[in-house]
Amino acid sequence: MTCSNPGVNLSLAFCMGTDVGSVLSSPVGQPMAQILYNSLGQRKALALWCLIISTEYMVASNCLLVGSRQTFAFARDGALPFSRYLYRINRYTKTPVNTVWFDSICGLAIGLLSFVSTEAINAVFTTAVTASYVAYITPITTRFAFKNNFKPGPFHLGKLSFPVAAIAVVWMVFMIIVFFFPASPQTTTQQMNYTVVILGGVMFLAVSWYYCPVYGGVHWFTGPISNLTPAIRGENRDEDSMSEKKEQHGTDLFVSAVDV
């Protein structure tokens, strides 16, 4: 188990004691659990550990929720293989069940790497962070480095937009490089950090899929497809009543997809 919260990490560092070797080689197999056991005792450590497991379950559920909707959006734009099967709304639940199952199966398949080696699954966890940084860097850099018709929204930083963006990009690039390093300077083939290999492989496949001759997205992709349309309920409403409805309640939107 890893933790990215600085406060939690500092607390664990103060409570772990001086015998780091015994914590790392604990028969429990979880250094964090061993630290809690040494500091709180068995009952309190188990109670806190159950809370941690419950929290991780909720975090995983939220990730599945967000991921399935992102997959649904990509399938809507035809950006994924088998998009015609993924871009479907279940008639009973009114949710994209197909993408939920798709993401679940992909997550379980990737999770099997934990049985291969610790280094392999750690590389996957680190890739989740570095890939997120790449996703953040891309639109920020595109905004300032290339010509575009970007229009600021109601809230923007004005003249501070570029300095803040530059600092953010530099920091994320720095952190990506840090995450590429192995845990120790003297490393072996088995202990090497393979994050750069996984991230590079994913980026290579994505670019190859986009620039693939004949079938690549570069030949047909024109941007996200708009599927939001106004839904005016009722019949025989004149323009005045429609305008009043919009002012009071806004415009109702619905998603048009193939029901299953």
PDB file of C-alpha atoms in Angstrom:
ATOM      1  CA  MET A   1       0.000   0.000   0.000  1.00  0.00           C
ATOM      2  CA  THR A   2       1.247   3.456  -0.914  1.00  0.00           C
ATOM      3  CA  CYS A   3       0.138   6.831   0.338  1.00  0.00           C
ATOM      4  CA  SER A   4       0.586  10.219  -1.331  1.00  0.00           C
ATOM      5  CA  ASN A   5      -0.716  12.370   1.549  1.00  0.00           C
ATOM      6  CA  PRO A   6       2.231  14.291   3.065  1.00  0.00           C
ATOM      7  CA  GLY A   7       0.566  14.521   6.490  1.00  0.00           C
ATOM      8  CA  VAL A   8      -0.024  10.769   6.671  1.00  0.00           C
ATOM      9  CA  ASN A   9       3.508  10.050   5.464  1.00  0.00           C
ATOM     10  CA  LEU A  10       4.992  12.338   8.126  1.00  0.00           C
ATOM     11  CA  SER A  11       2.885  10.686  10.828  1.00  0.00           C
ATOM     12  CA  LEU A  12       3.998   7.230   9.725  1.00  0.00           C
ATOM     13  CA  ALA A  13       7.635   8.352   9.625  1.00  0.00           C
ATOM     14  CA  PHE A  14       7.445   9.599  13.234  1.00  0.00           C
ATOM     15  CA  CYS A  15       5.696   6.425  14.423  1.00  0.00           C
ATOM     16  CA  MET A  16       7.689   3.768  12.590  1.00  0.00           C
ATOM     17  CA  GLY A  17      10.628   3.805  15.009  1.00  0.00           C
ATOM     18  CA  THR A  18      14.286   3.256  14.228  1.00  0.00           C
ATOM     19  CA  ASP A  19      14.155  -0.406  13.191  1.00  0.00           C
ATOM     20  CA  VAL A  20      13.212   0.135   9.567  1.00  0.00           C
ATOM     21  CA  GLY A  21      14.331  -3.345   8.556  1.00  0.00           C
ATOM     22  CA  SER A  22      11.787  -5.092  10.785  1.00  0.00           C
ATOM     23  CA  VAL A  23       8.988  -2.926   9.408  1.00  0.00           C
ATOM     24  CA  LEU A  24       9.906  -3.661   5.786  1.00  0.00           C
ATOM     25  CA  SER A  25      10.363  -7.393   6.425  1.00  0.00           C
ATOM     26  CA  SER A  26       7.210  -7.733   8.508  1.00  0.00           C
ATOM     27  CA  PRO A  27       5.389 -11.086   8.177  1.00  0.00           C
ATOM     28  CA  VAL A  28       2.182  -9.079   7.663  1.00  0.00           C
ATOM     29  CA  GLY A  29       3.470  -8.033   4.247  1.00  0.00           C
ATOM     30  CA  GLN A  30       2.264  -4.438   4.701  1.00  0.00           C
ATOM     31  CA  PRO A  31       4.738  -1.997   6.304  1.00  0.00           C
ATOM     32  CA  MET A  32       1.961   0.520   6.986  1.00  0.00           C
ATOM     33  CA  ALA A  33      -0.108  -2.117   8.767  1.00  0.00           C
ATOM     34  CA  GLN A  34       2.906  -3.117  10.845  1.00  0.00           C
ATOM     35  CA  ILE A  35       3.499   0.514  11.883  1.00  0.00           C
ATOM     36  CA  LEU A  36      -0.121   0.824  12.994  1.00  0.00           C
ATOM     37  CA  TYR A  37       0.157  -2.468  14.894  1.00  0.00           C
ATOM     38  CA  ASN A  38       3.330  -1.364  16.690  1.00  0.00           C
ATOM     39  CA  SER A  39       1.838   2.031  17.608  1.00  0.00           C
ATOM     40  CA  LEU A  40      -1.801   1.186  18.425  1.00  0.00           C
ATOM     41  CA  GLY A  41      -1.933  -2.474  19.308  1.00  0.00           C
ATOM     42  CA  GLN A  42      -3.912  -5.229  17.614  1.00  0.00           C
ATOM     43  CA  ARG A  43      -7.523  -4.082  18.144  1.00  0.00           C
ATOM     44  CA  LYS A  44      -7.062  -0.416  17.324  1.00  0.00           C
ATOM     45  CA  ALA A  45      -4.839  -1.246  14.360  1.00  0.00           C
ATOM     46  CA  LEU A  46      -7.469  -3.631  12.979  1.00  0.00           C
ATOM     47  CA  ALA A  47     -10.213  -1.042  13.431  1.00  0.00           C
ATOM     48  CA  LEU A  48      -8.192   1.626  11.621  1.00  0.00           C
ATOM     49  CA  TRP A  49      -7.159  -0.854   8.929  1.00  0.00           C
ATOM     50  CA  CYS A  50     -10.807  -1.723   8.254  1.00  0.00           C
ATOM     51  CA  LEU A  51     -11.509   1.988   7.824  1.00  0.00           C
ATOM     52  CA  ILE A  52      -8.625   2.255   5.352  1.00  0.00           C
ATOM     53  CA  ILE A  53      -9.908  -0.720   3.348  1.00  0.00           C
ATOM     54  CA  SER A  54     -13.416   0.757   3.242  1.00  0.00           C
ATOM     55  CA  THR A  55     -12.012   4.091   2.066  1.00  0.00           C
ATOM     56  CA  GLU A  56      -9.996   2.403  -0.668  1.00  0.00           C
ATOM     57  CA  TYR A  57     -13.102   0.549  -1.816  1.00  0.00           C
ATOM     58  CA  MET A  58     -14.992   3.835  -2.139  1.00  0.00           C
ATOM     59  CA  VAL A  59     -12.071   5.416  -3.993  1.00  0.00           C
ATOM     60  CA  ALA A  60     -11.947   2.454  -6.396  1.00  0.00           C
ATOM     61  CA  SER A  61     -15.710   2.702  -6.971  1.00  0.00           C
ATOM     62  CA  ASN A  62     -15.358   6.390  -7.770  1.00  0.00           C
ATOM     63  CA  CYS A  63     -12.503   5.674 -10.186  1.00  0.00           C
ATOM     64  CA  LEU A  64     -14.646   3.052 -11.925  1.00  0.00           C
ATOM     65  CA  LEU A  65     -17.531   5.523 -12.147  1.00  0.00           C
ATOM     66  CA  VAL A  66     -15.367   8.238 -13.715  1.00  0.00           C
ATOM     67  CA  GLY A  67     -13.455   5.828 -15.945  1.00  0.00           C
ATOM     68  CA  SER A  68     -16.583   4.200 -17.352  1.00  0.00           C
ATOM     69  CA  ARG A  69     -18.044   7.598 -18.255  1.00  0.00           C
ATOM     70  CA  GLN A  70     -14.798   8.660 -19.906  1.00  0.00           C
ATOM     71  CA  THR A  71     -14.755   5.402 -21.873  1.00  0.00           C
ATOM     72  CA  PHE A  72     -18.363   6.076 -22.874  1.00  0.00           C
ATOM     73  CA  ALA A  73     -17.370   9.547 -24.121  1.00  0.00           C
ATOM     74  CA  PHE A  74     -14.460   8.155 -26.128  1.00  0.00           C
ATOM     75  CA  ALA A  75     -16.735   5.492 -27.609  1.00  0.00           C
ATOM     76  CA  ARG A  76     -19.262   8.194 -28.525  1.00  0.00           C
ATOM     77  CA  ASP A  77     -16.561   9.881 -30.608  1.00  0.00           C
ATOM     78  CA  GLY A  78     -15.528   6.552 -32.174  1.00  0.00           C
ATOM     79  CA  ALA A  79     -12.064   6.812 -30.636  1.00  0.00           C
ATOM     80  CA  LEU A  80     -11.945   3.254 -29.244  1.00  0.00           C
ATOM     81  CA  PRO A  81     -12.021  -0.192 -30.828  1.00  0.00           C
ATOM     82  CA  PHE A  82     -15.532  -1.702 -30.651  1.00  0.00           C
ATOM     83  CA  SER A  83     -17.001   1.764 -30.006  1.00  0.00           C
ATOM     84  CA  ARG A  84     -20.361   0.689 -31.424  1.00  0.00           C
ATOM     85  CA  TYR A  85     -20.720  -1.835 -28.594  1.00  0.00           C
ATOM     86  CA  LEU A  86     -19.362   0.407 -25.837  1.00  0.00           C
ATOM     87  CA  TYR A  87     -21.473   3.440 -26.696  1.00  0.00           C
ATOM     88  CA  ARG A  88     -24.736   2.104 -25.328  1.00  0.00           C
ATOM     89  CA  ILE A  89     -27.054   3.065 -22.485  1.00  0.00           C
ATOM     90  CA  ASN A  90     -28.738   0.273 -20.589  1.00  0.00           C
ATOM     91  CA  ARG A  91     -32.514   0.519 -20.982  1.00  0.00           C
ATOM     92  CA  TYR A  92     -33.210  -0.451 -17.353  1.00  0.00           C
ATOM     93  CA  THR A  93     -30.463   1.367 -15.370  1.00  0.00           C
ATOM     94  CA  LYS A  94     -30.065   4.320 -17.782  1.00  0.00           C
ATOM     95  CA  THR A  95     -26.302   3.985 -17.334  1.00  0.00           C
ATOM     96  CA  PRO A  96     -23.429   2.842 -19.616  1.00  0.00           C
ATOM     97  CA  VAL A  97     -23.262  -0.704 -18.248  1.00  0.00           C
ATOM     98  CA  ASN A  98     -21.112  -1.940 -21.132  1.00  0.00           C
ATOM     99  CA  THR A  99     -18.312   0.491 -20.352  1.00  0.00           C
ATOM    100  CA  VAL A 100     -18.533  -0.335 -16.642  1.00  0.00           C
ATOM    101  CA  TRP A 101     -17.956  -4.017 -17.406  1.00  0.00           C
ATOM    102  CA  PHE A 102     -15.253  -3.137 -19.929  1.00  0.00           C
ATOM    103  CA  ASP A 103     -13.330  -1.012 -17.421  1.00  0.00           C
ATOM    104  CA  SER A 104     -13.802  -3.608 -14.673  1.00  0.00           C
ATOM    105  CA  ILE A 105     -12.371  -6.403 -16.825  1.00  0.00           C
ATOM    106  CA  CYS A 106      -9.443  -4.226 -17.914  1.00  0.00           C
ATOM    107  CA  GLY A 107      -8.765  -3.279 -14.274  1.00  0.00           C
ATOM    108  CA  LEU A 108      -8.859  -6.907 -13.151  1.00  0.00           C
ATOM    109  CA  ALA A 109      -6.509  -7.911 -15.970  1.00  0.00           C
ATOM    110  CA  ILE A 110      -4.016  -5.201 -15.010  1.00  0.00           C
ATOM    111  CA  GLY A 111      -4.378  -6.166 -11.337  1.00  0.00           C
ATOM    112  CA  LEU A 112      -3.113  -9.659 -12.171  1.00  0.00           C
ATOM    113  CA  LEU A 113       0.327  -8.087 -12.546  1.00  0.00           C
ATOM    114  CA  SER A 114       0.493  -8.022  -8.753  1.00  0.00           C
ATOM    115  CA  PHE A 115       0.947 -11.804  -8.918  1.00  0.00           C
ATOM    116  CA  VAL A 116       3.787 -11.418 -11.427  1.00  0.00           C
ATOM    117  CA  SER A 117       6.033  -9.089  -9.439  1.00  0.00           C
ATOM    118  CA  THR A 118       5.931  -6.145  -7.080  1.00  0.00           C
ATOM    119  CA  GLU A 119       7.914  -4.028  -9.540  1.00  0.00           C
ATOM    120  CA  ALA A 120       5.354  -4.624 -12.304  1.00  0.00           C
ATOM    121  CA  ILE A 121       2.317  -3.529 -10.299  1.00  0.00           C
ATOM    122  CA  ASN A 122       4.252  -0.594  -8.777  1.00  0.00           C
ATOM    123  CA  ALA A 123       5.030   0.585 -12.301  1.00  0.00           C
ATOM    124  CA  VAL A 124       1.305   0.510 -13.079  1.00  0.00           C
ATOM    125  CA  PHE A 125       0.504   2.558  -9.966  1.00  0.00           C
ATOM    126  CA  THR A 126       3.193   5.121 -10.833  1.00  0.00           C
ATOM    127  CA  THR A 127       1.990   5.274 -14.423  1.00  0.00           C
ATOM    128  CA  ALA A 128      -1.419   6.366 -13.126  1.00  0.00           C
ATOM    129  CA  VAL A 129       0.228   9.514 -11.761  1.00  0.00           C
ATOM    130  CA  THR A 130       2.571  10.218 -14.682  1.00  0.00           C
ATOM    131  CA  ALA A 131      -0.186   9.607 -17.242  1.00  0.00           C
ATOM    132  CA  SER A 132      -2.422  12.075 -15.398  1.00  0.00           C
ATOM    133  CA  TYR A 133       0.361  14.662 -15.562  1.00  0.00           C
ATOM    134  CA  VAL A 134       0.721  14.079 -19.321  1.00  0.00           C
ATOM    135  CA  ALA A 135      -3.042  14.577 -19.675  1.00  0.00           C
ATOM    136  CA  TYR A 136      -2.773  17.885 -17.772  1.00  0.00           C
ATOM    137  CA  ILE A 137       0.323  19.115 -19.622  1.00  0.00           C
ATOM    138  CA  THR A 138      -1.109  18.508 -23.095  1.00  0.00           C
ATOM    139  CA  PRO A 139      -4.021  21.023 -23.047  1.00  0.00           C
ATOM    140  CA  ILE A 140      -2.060  23.602 -21.034  1.00  0.00           C
ATOM    141  CA  THR A 141       0.857  23.523 -23.488  1.00  0.00           C
ATOM    142  CA  THR A 142      -1.454  23.509 -26.504  1.00  0.00           C
ATOM    143  CA  ARG A 143      -3.241  26.565 -25.146  1.00  0.00           C
ATOM    144  CA  PHE A 144      -0.093  28.728 -25.182  1.00  0.00           C
ATOM    145  CA  ALA A 145       2.272  27.055 -27.658  1.00  0.00           C
ATOM    146  CA  PHE A 146      -0.010  26.803 -30.697  1.00  0.00           C
ATOM    147  CA  LYS A 147      -2.553  28.959 -32.471  1.00  0.00           C
ATOM    148  CA  ASN A 148      -6.107  28.256 -31.345  1.00  0.00           C
ATOM    149  CA  ASN A 149      -9.459  29.932 -30.820  1.00  0.00           C
ATOM    150  CA  PHE A 150      -9.422  29.510 -27.051  1.00  0.00           C
ATOM    151  CA  LYS A 151     -11.858  31.856 -25.325  1.00  0.00           C
ATOM    152  CA  PRO A 152     -11.543  32.416 -21.551  1.00  0.00           C
ATOM    153  CA  GLY A 153     -14.600  31.655 -19.473  1.00  0.00           C
ATOM    154  CA  PRO A 154     -16.275  33.872 -16.868  1.00  0.00           C
ATOM    155  CA  PHE A 155     -13.410  33.215 -14.437  1.00  0.00           C
ATOM    156  CA  HIS A 156      -9.795  33.342 -15.576  1.00  0.00           C
ATOM    157  CA  LEU A 157      -6.448  34.470 -14.244  1.00  0.00           C
ATOM    158  CA  GLY A 158      -5.887  37.154 -16.852  1.00  0.00           C
ATOM    159  CA  LYS A 159      -2.230  38.132 -17.124  1.00  0.00           C
ATOM    160  CA  LEU A 160      -1.312  35.520 -14.531  1.00  0.00           C
ATOM    161  CA  SER A 161      -2.577  32.690 -16.741  1.00  0.00           C
ATOM    162  CA  PHE A 162       0.731  32.135 -18.525  1.00  0.00           C
ATOM    163  CA  PRO A 163       3.008  32.288 -15.416  1.00  0.00           C
ATOM    164  CA  VAL A 164       0.754  29.891 -13.508  1.00  0.00           C
ATOM    165  CA  ALA A 165       0.580  27.545 -16.509  1.00  0.00           C
ATOM    166  CA  ALA A 166       4.364  27.641 -16.975  1.00  0.00           C
ATOM    167  CA  ILE A 167       5.008  26.854 -13.302  1.00  0.00           C
ATOM    168  CA  ALA A 168       2.475  24.010 -13.395  1.00  0.00           C
ATOM    169  CA  VAL A 169       3.999  22.452 -16.527  1.00  0.00           C
ATOM    170  CA  VAL A 170       7.579  22.731 -15.232  1.00  0.00           C
ATOM    171  CA  TRP A 171       6.581  21.155 -11.923  1.00  0.00           C
ATOM    172  CA  MET A 172       4.720  18.267 -13.574  1.00  0.00           C
ATOM    173  CA  VAL A 173       7.596  17.572 -15.961  1.00  0.00           C
ATOM    174  CA  PHE A 174       9.965  17.525 -12.986  1.00  0.00           C
ATOM    175  CA  MET A 175       7.715  15.098 -11.081  1.00  0.00           C
ATOM    176  CA  ILE A 176       7.372  12.819 -14.117  1.00  0.00           C
ATOM    177  CA  ILE A 177      11.170  12.561 -14.276  1.00  0.00           C
ATOM    178  CA  VAL A 178      11.297  11.833 -10.541  1.00  0.00           C
ATOM    179  CA  PHE A 179       8.732   9.037 -10.897  1.00  0.00           C
ATOM    180  CA  PHE A 180      10.880   7.467 -13.630  1.00  0.00           C
ATOM    181  CA  PHE A 181      13.778   6.883 -11.238  1.00  0.00           C
ATOM    182  CA  PRO A 182      14.193   3.523  -9.451  1.00  0.00           C
ATOM    183  CA  ALA A 183      13.800   3.275  -5.687  1.00  0.00           C
ATOM    184  CA  SER A 184      17.564   2.978  -5.117  1.00  0.00           C
ATOM    185  CA  PRO A 185      20.632   4.102  -7.120  1.00  0.00           C
ATOM    186  CA  GLN A 186      22.085   0.588  -7.179  1.00  0.00           C
ATOM    187  CA  THR A 187      19.358  -1.333  -8.963  1.00  0.00           C
ATOM    188  CA  THR A 188      19.015  -4.577 -10.895  1.00  0.00           C
ATOM    189  CA  THR A 189      16.915  -5.711 -13.825  1.00  0.00           C
ATOM    190  CA  GLN A 190      14.267  -7.069 -11.451  1.00  0.00           C
ATOM    191  CA  GLN A 191      14.209  -3.931  -9.281  1.00  0.00           C
ATOM    192  CA  MET A 192      14.212  -1.441 -12.142  1.00  0.00           C
ATOM    193  CA  ASN A 193      11.391   1.123 -12.371  1.00  0.00           C
ATOM    194  CA  TYR A 194       9.543   0.248 -15.588  1.00  0.00           C
ATOM    195  CA  THR A 195       7.141   3.210 -15.477  1.00  0.00           C
ATOM    196  CA  VAL A 196       8.833   4.813 -18.483  1.00  0.00           C
ATOM    197  CA  VAL A 197       8.371   1.584 -20.452  1.00  0.00           C
ATOM    198  CA  ILE A 198       4.650   1.307 -19.671  1.00  0.00           C
ATOM    199  CA  LEU A 199       3.916   4.995 -20.228  1.00  0.00           C
ATOM    200  CA  GLY A 200       5.989   5.028 -23.408  1.00  0.00           C
ATOM    201  CA  GLY A 201       4.231   1.892 -24.646  1.00  0.00           C
ATOM    202  CA  VAL A 202       0.781   3.351 -24.029  1.00  0.00           C
ATOM    203  CA  MET A 203       1.719   6.626 -25.730  1.00  0.00           C
ATOM    204  CA  PHE A 204       3.181   4.702 -28.688  1.00  0.00           C
ATOM    205  CA  LEU A 205      -0.005   2.661 -29.106  1.00  0.00           C
ATOM    206  CA  ALA A 206      -2.186   5.775 -28.817  1.00  0.00           C
ATOM    207  CA  VAL A 207      -0.171   7.699 -31.415  1.00  0.00           C
ATOM    208  CA  SER A 208      -0.050   4.649 -33.714  1.00  0.00           C
ATOM    209  CA  TRP A 209      -3.820   4.231 -33.409  1.00  0.00           C
ATOM    210  CA  TYR A 210      -4.371   7.894 -34.296  1.00  0.00           C
ATOM    211  CA  TYR A 211      -1.945   8.001 -37.240  1.00  0.00           C
ATOM    212  CA  CYS A 212      -2.697   4.513 -38.540  1.00  0.00           C
ATOM    213  CA  PRO A 213      -2.932   4.601 -42.377  1.00  0.00           C
ATOM    214  CA  VAL A 214      -6.493   4.591 -43.720  1.00  0.00           C
ATOM    215  CA  TYR A 215      -8.120   3.668 -40.396  1.00  0.00           C
ATOM    216  CA  GLY A 216      -6.423   6.147 -38.036  1.00  0.00           C
ATOM    217  CA  GLY A 217      -8.317   8.950 -36.368  1.00  0.00           C
ATOM    218  CA  VAL A 218      -6.261  11.542 -38.232  1.00  0.00           C
ATOM    219  CA  HIS A 219      -8.299  10.698 -41.323  1.00  0.00           C
ATOM    220  CA  TRP A 220     -11.767  11.060 -39.810  1.00  0.00           C
ATOM    221  CA  PHE A 221     -11.700  12.469 -36.261  1.00  0.00           C
ATOM    222  CA  THR A 222     -12.920  16.080 -36.164  1.00  0.00           C
ATOM    223  CA  GLY A 223     -13.386  16.524 -32.417  1.00  0.00           C
ATOM    224  CA  PRO A 224     -15.899  15.508 -29.749  1.00  0.00           C
ATOM    225  CA  ILE A 225     -19.386  14.820 -31.065  1.00  0.00           C
ATOM    226  CA  SER A 226     -22.075  16.990 -29.504  1.00  0.00           C
ATOM    227  CA  ASN A 227     -24.929  14.875 -28.178  1.00  0.00           C
ATOM    228  CA  LEU A 228     -26.631  17.506 -26.008  1.00  0.00           C
ATOM    229  CA  THR A 229     -29.924  18.769 -27.401  1.00  0.00           C
ATOM    230  CA  PRO A 230     -32.680  20.833 -25.797  1.00  0.00           C
ATOM    231  CA  ALA A 231     -35.677  18.801 -24.668  1.00  0.00           C
ATOM    232  CA  ILE A 232     -38.785  20.919 -24.360  1.00  0.00           C
ATOM    233  CA  ARG A 233     -41.520  19.065 -22.550  1.00  0.00           C
ATOM    234  CA  GLY A 234     -45.204  19.581 -23.221  1.00  0.00           C
ATOM    235  CA  GLU A 235     -47.054  20.595 -26.340  1.00  0.00           C
ATOM    236  CA  ASN A 236     -48.384  23.808 -27.917  1.00  0.00           C
ATOM    237  CA  ARG A 237     -45.981  26.179 -26.146  1.00  0.00           C
ATOM    238  CA  ASP A 238     -45.324  29.519 -27.726  1.00  0.00           C
ATOM    239  CA  GLU A 239     -41.945  31.246 -27.836  1.00  0.00           C
ATOM    240  CA  ASP A 240     -42.685  33.432 -24.799  1.00  0.00           C
ATOM    241  CA  SER A 241     -43.436  30.479 -22.561  1.00  0.00           C
ATOM    242  CA  MET A 242     -40.355  28.688 -23.835  1.00  0.00           C
ATOM    243  CA  SER A 243     -38.159  31.685 -23.072  1.00  0.00           C
ATOM    244  CA  GLU A 244     -39.659  31.983 -19.602  1.00  0.00           C
ATOM    245  CA  LYS A 245     -38.995  28.308 -18.955  1.00  0.00           C
ATOM    246  CA  LYS A 246     -35.378  28.711 -19.984  1.00  0.00           C
ATOM    247  CA  GLU A 247     -34.913  31.695 -17.705  1.00  0.00           C
ATOM    248  CA  GLN A 248     -36.433  29.946 -14.722  1.00  0.00           C
ATOM    249  CA  HIS A 249     -35.259  26.399 -15.073  1.00  0.00           C
ATOM    250  CA  GLY A 250     -32.573  26.403 -17.779  1.00  0.00           C
ATOM    251  CA  THR A 251     -32.432  23.965 -20.641  1.00  0.00           C
ATOM    252  CA  ASP A 252     -32.990  20.276 -20.044  1.00  0.00           C
ATOM    253  CA  LEU A 253     -30.434  18.084 -21.703  1.00  0.00           C
ATOM    254  CA  PHE A 254     -30.424  14.439 -22.545  1.00  0.00           C
ATOM    255  CA  VAL A 255     -27.975  11.968 -24.016  1.00  0.00           C
ATOM    256  CA  SER A 256     -28.898  10.200 -27.199  1.00  0.00           C
ATOM    257  CA  ALA A 257     -27.429   6.698 -27.384  1.00  0.00           C
ATOM    258  CA  VAL A 258     -28.396   3.223 -28.464  1.00  0.00           C
ATOM    259  CA  ASP A 259     -30.494   1.456 -25.851  1.00  0.00           C
ATOM    260  CA  VAL A 260     -29.750  -2.154 -24.943  1.00  0.00           C
TER     261      VAL A 260
END
